Coordinates of C-alpha atoms in Angstrom, one line a residue:
M1071 CA -56.2 -25.8 31.7
N1072 CA -58.0 -26.4 28.4
R1073 CA -59.5 -29.7 27.6
N1074 CA -56.6 -30.8 25.3
G1075 CA -54.2 -30.1 28.2
A1076 CA -56.3 -32.0 30.6
C1077 CA -56.5 -34.9 28.3
A1078 CA -52.7 -34.9 27.9
L1079 CA -52.3 -35.1 31.7
L1080 CA -54.8 -37.9 31.9
L1081 CA -53.1 -39.7 29.1
G1082 CA -49.7 -39.3 30.9
A1083 CA -51.2 -40.8 34.0
A1084 CA -52.6 -43.7 32.0
V1085 CA -49.3 -44.4 30.4
A1086 CA -47.5 -44.4 33.8
V1087 CA -50.0 -46.9 35.2
G1088 CA -49.8 -49.0 32.1
G1089 CA -46.1 -49.3 32.6
C1090 CA -46.6 -50.9 36.0
Q1091 CA -49.3 -53.3 34.8
K1092 CA -48.2 -54.4 31.4
K1093 CA -50.4 -57.5 31.4
E1094 CA -53.6 -55.7 32.1
A1095 CA -55.4 -53.6 29.5
P1096 CA -56.3 -50.2 30.9
A1097 CA -59.9 -49.9 32.0
A1098 CA -62.1 -47.6 29.9
A1099 CA -62.9 -44.4 31.6
A1100 CA -66.5 -43.9 32.5
S1101 CA -68.3 -41.2 30.6
P1102 CA -69.6 -38.3 32.8
A1103 CA -73.1 -39.5 32.2
A1104 CA -72.4 -43.0 33.6
M1105 CA -70.6 -41.8 36.7
S1106 CA -71.9 -42.0 40.2
E1107 CA -72.5 -38.8 42.2
E1108 CA -69.2 -39.5 44.1
Q1109 CA -67.3 -39.9 40.8
K1110 CA -68.8 -36.8 39.4
A1111 CA -67.7 -34.9 42.4
V1112 CA -64.1 -36.1 42.0
Y1113 CA -64.3 -35.3 38.3
A1114 CA -65.5 -31.8 39.0
L1115 CA -62.5 -31.3 41.4
G1116 CA -60.2 -32.4 38.6
E1117 CA -61.8 -30.0 36.1
A1118 CA -61.6 -27.1 38.6
M1119 CA -57.9 -27.7 39.4
G1120 CA -57.2 -28.2 35.7
Q1121 CA -58.8 -24.9 34.8
Q1122 CA -56.9 -23.1 37.5
A1123 CA -53.6 -24.5 36.4
G1124 CA -54.5 -23.9 32.8
Q1125 CA -54.8 -20.2 33.3
Q1126 CA -51.3 -20.0 34.7
V1127 CA -49.9 -22.2 32.0
K1128 CA -51.6 -20.2 29.2
A1129 CA -50.0 -17.0 30.4
L1130 CA -46.5 -18.5 29.9
N1131 CA -47.2 -19.7 26.3
L1132 CA -45.2 -22.9 26.9
T1133 CA -43.6 -24.8 24.1
P1134 CA -44.6 -28.5 23.6
A1135 CA -41.4 -29.6 25.3
E1136 CA -42.0 -27.2 28.2
M1137 CA -45.6 -28.5 28.4
E1138 CA -44.3 -32.0 28.7
T1139 CA -41.9 -30.9 31.5
F1140 CA -44.9 -29.2 33.3
Q1141 CA -46.9 -32.4 33.1
K1142 CA -44.1 -34.4 34.6
G1143 CA -43.9 -32.0 37.5
F1144 CA -47.6 -32.0 37.9
L1145 CA -47.9 -35.8 37.9
S1146 CA -44.9 -36.1 40.3
A1147 CA -46.6 -33.8 42.8
L1148 CA -49.9 -35.4 42.3
G1149 CA -48.3 -38.8 43.2
G1150 CA -47.0 -37.4 46.5
K1151 CA -43.4 -37.0 45.6
A1152 CA -41.5 -34.2 47.4
P1153 CA -40.8 -31.2 45.1
E1154 CA -37.3 -31.2 43.5
H1155 CA -37.4 -27.5 42.7
S1156 CA -38.8 -24.6 44.7
L1157 CA -41.4 -22.4 43.2
E1158 CA -40.3 -19.7 45.7
Q1159 CA -37.0 -19.7 43.9
Y1160 CA -38.2 -19.9 40.3
G1161 CA -41.5 -17.9 40.7
P1162 CA -39.8 -14.6 39.7
V1163 CA -38.5 -16.3 36.5
L1164 CA -42.0 -17.4 35.6
Q1165 CA -43.5 -14.0 36.6
K1166 CA -41.0 -12.2 34.3
R1167 CA -41.8 -14.5 31.5
A1168 CA -45.6 -14.1 31.9
E1169 CA -45.3 -10.3 31.9
A1170 CA -43.2 -10.4 28.7
Q1171 CA -45.7 -12.7 27.1
A1172 CA -48.6 -10.4 28.1
A1173 CA -46.9 -7.3 26.8
T1174 CA -46.3 -9.0 23.4
A1175 CA -49.9 -10.3 23.2
A1176 CA -51.3 -6.9 24.3
A1177 CA -49.4 -5.1 21.5
G1178 CA -50.7 -7.5 18.9
E1179 CA -54.3 -7.3 20.2
K1180 CA -54.3 -3.5 20.3
A1181 CA -53.1 -3.3 16.7
K1182 CA -55.7 -5.8 15.6
S1183 CA -58.5 -4.0 17.4
A1184 CA -57.6 -0.5 16.1
S1185 CA -59.6 -0.8 12.9
F1186 CA -62.7 -2.0 14.9
R1187 CA -62.5 1.0 17.2
D1188 CA -61.9 3.4 14.2
Q1189 CA -64.9 2.0 12.4
A1190 CA -67.1 2.4 15.5
A1191 CA -66.0 6.0 15.9
A1192 CA -66.8 6.8 12.2
E1193 CA -70.5 5.7 12.6
A1194 CA -73.1 8.4 12.6
G1195 CA -73.9 9.6 16.1
A1196 CA -70.8 8.1 17.6
V1197 CA -68.6 10.2 19.9
K1198 CA -64.9 9.5 20.6
T1199 CA -63.8 11.0 23.9
A1200 CA -60.3 12.1 25.1
S1201 CA -59.9 8.8 26.9
G1202 CA -60.5 6.8 23.7
L1203 CA -64.0 5.7 24.6
V1204 CA -66.3 5.4 21.6
F1205 CA -69.9 6.2 22.8
K1206 CA -73.1 5.9 20.7
T1207 CA -76.7 6.2 21.9
L1208 CA -78.9 3.5 20.4
T1209 CA -82.1 4.3 22.2
P1210 CA -82.5 7.7 24.0
G1211 CA -83.4 7.9 27.6
T1212 CA -85.5 10.5 29.4
G1213 CA -84.3 10.4 33.0
P1214 CA -81.3 12.0 34.8
S1215 CA -77.7 10.9 34.3
P1216 CA -75.9 9.2 37.2
K1217 CA -72.8 10.5 39.0
A1218 CA -69.7 8.4 39.5
T1219 CA -70.6 7.9 43.1
D1220 CA -74.1 6.6 42.4
V1221 CA -75.2 3.0 42.5
V1222 CA -76.7 2.0 39.1
A1223 CA -78.7 -0.9 37.8
V1224 CA -77.9 -1.8 34.2
H1225 CA -78.5 -4.5 31.7
Y1226 CA -75.4 -5.1 29.6
H1227 CA -74.1 -7.4 26.9
G1228 CA -70.3 -7.6 26.7
T1229 CA -68.5 -8.8 23.5
L1230 CA -65.1 -8.9 22.0
P1231 CA -64.4 -7.4 18.6
D1232 CA -65.0 -10.8 17.0
G1233 CA -68.5 -10.9 18.6
K1234 CA -67.7 -13.5 21.3
V1235 CA -69.8 -12.8 24.4
F1236 CA -67.6 -12.6 27.6
D1237 CA -70.3 -11.5 30.0
S1238 CA -74.0 -10.7 29.7
S1239 CA -76.6 -9.8 32.3
V1240 CA -79.1 -9.9 29.4
Q1241 CA -78.4 -13.6 29.0
R1242 CA -78.7 -14.2 32.7
G1243 CA -82.0 -12.3 32.7
Q1244 CA -81.1 -10.2 35.7
P1245 CA -79.8 -6.6 35.7
A1246 CA -76.5 -5.9 37.5
E1247 CA -76.2 -3.4 40.3
F1248 CA -73.0 -1.7 41.3
A1249 CA -71.3 1.5 42.4
L1250 CA -70.3 3.3 39.2
N1251 CA -66.9 4.3 40.5
Q1252 CA -66.0 0.6 41.3
V1253 CA -65.9 -0.7 37.7
I1254 CA -63.6 -0.2 34.7
P1255 CA -63.0 3.4 33.8
C1256 CA -64.7 3.0 30.5
W1257 CA -68.0 2.1 32.3
T1258 CA -67.5 4.9 34.9
E1259 CA -67.2 7.4 32.1
G1260 CA -69.6 6.0 29.6
V1261 CA -72.6 5.3 31.9
Q1262 CA -72.4 8.8 33.2
R1263 CA -73.2 10.0 29.7
M1264 CA -76.4 7.9 29.7
K1265 CA -79.8 8.8 31.0
V1266 CA -82.3 6.5 32.8
G1267 CA -83.8 4.2 30.2
E1268 CA -81.1 4.8 27.6
K1269 CA -79.5 2.1 25.5
A1270 CA -76.0 2.8 24.3
R1271 CA -72.9 1.1 22.9
L1272 CA -69.6 1.6 24.5
V1273 CA -66.4 0.6 22.7
C1274 CA -63.7 0.4 25.4
P1275 CA -60.0 0.4 24.4
S1276 CA -57.8 -1.7 26.8
E1277 CA -56.3 1.4 28.4
I1278 CA -59.6 2.1 30.1
A1279 CA -60.8 -1.5 30.3
Y1280 CA -58.7 -4.4 31.5
G1281 CA -55.3 -3.2 30.3
D1282 CA -52.3 -5.4 29.4
R1283 CA -53.3 -8.1 31.9
G1284 CA -56.7 -8.9 30.5
A1285 CA -59.4 -10.6 32.7
G1286 CA -60.5 -14.1 33.1
P1287 CA -60.3 -16.8 30.3
D1288 CA -61.9 -14.7 27.6
I1289 CA -60.5 -11.2 27.8
G1290 CA -56.9 -11.3 26.7
P1291 CA -54.1 -8.8 27.3
G1292 CA -54.8 -5.6 25.4
A1293 CA -58.4 -6.6 24.4

């Protein structure tokens, strides 16, 4: 859940408590810096659970009214009240909605990213393969090229078309090591085109990257 969503849930909880204790002003929440270690641990738990729920809620693209309904159900369960409706029964409804939302988002993202891919393919030295991969050598290598079954060690910097970094071994200061046939198809194909010591840029359309489902909080459907 994003911070705005988390704040809304906390506000809802504060309002509920305030209704039971009208004569007492609500106590100001301690800032994270002023918390004890135990308080920080509990706060971290709340953040982790909020992030997990937020990812599921984001996929549904809830309206403000639906978000309010979600918050009521969340706070009800958090307070120990027995569920009134079964997720086992309504899960398929939510799944169908999430899939429809993902398909719509993916179509929009693919259309938006098309010009970025086309510009990359038009650069001098760039090669667009049959799969849609756009490959360009930036610094030539001198060693052999790996096979799909090889384990490779690479330094990489992954960004979205708008420049946002979603993952980077460069920033972590530690190369990544993995079997080349156990990553996204764009990497399997692209890294096989490289030689040891080479630096290259791979532009990966969603069809050979993370598809219409996306991955994690930053890579959306169709990215």
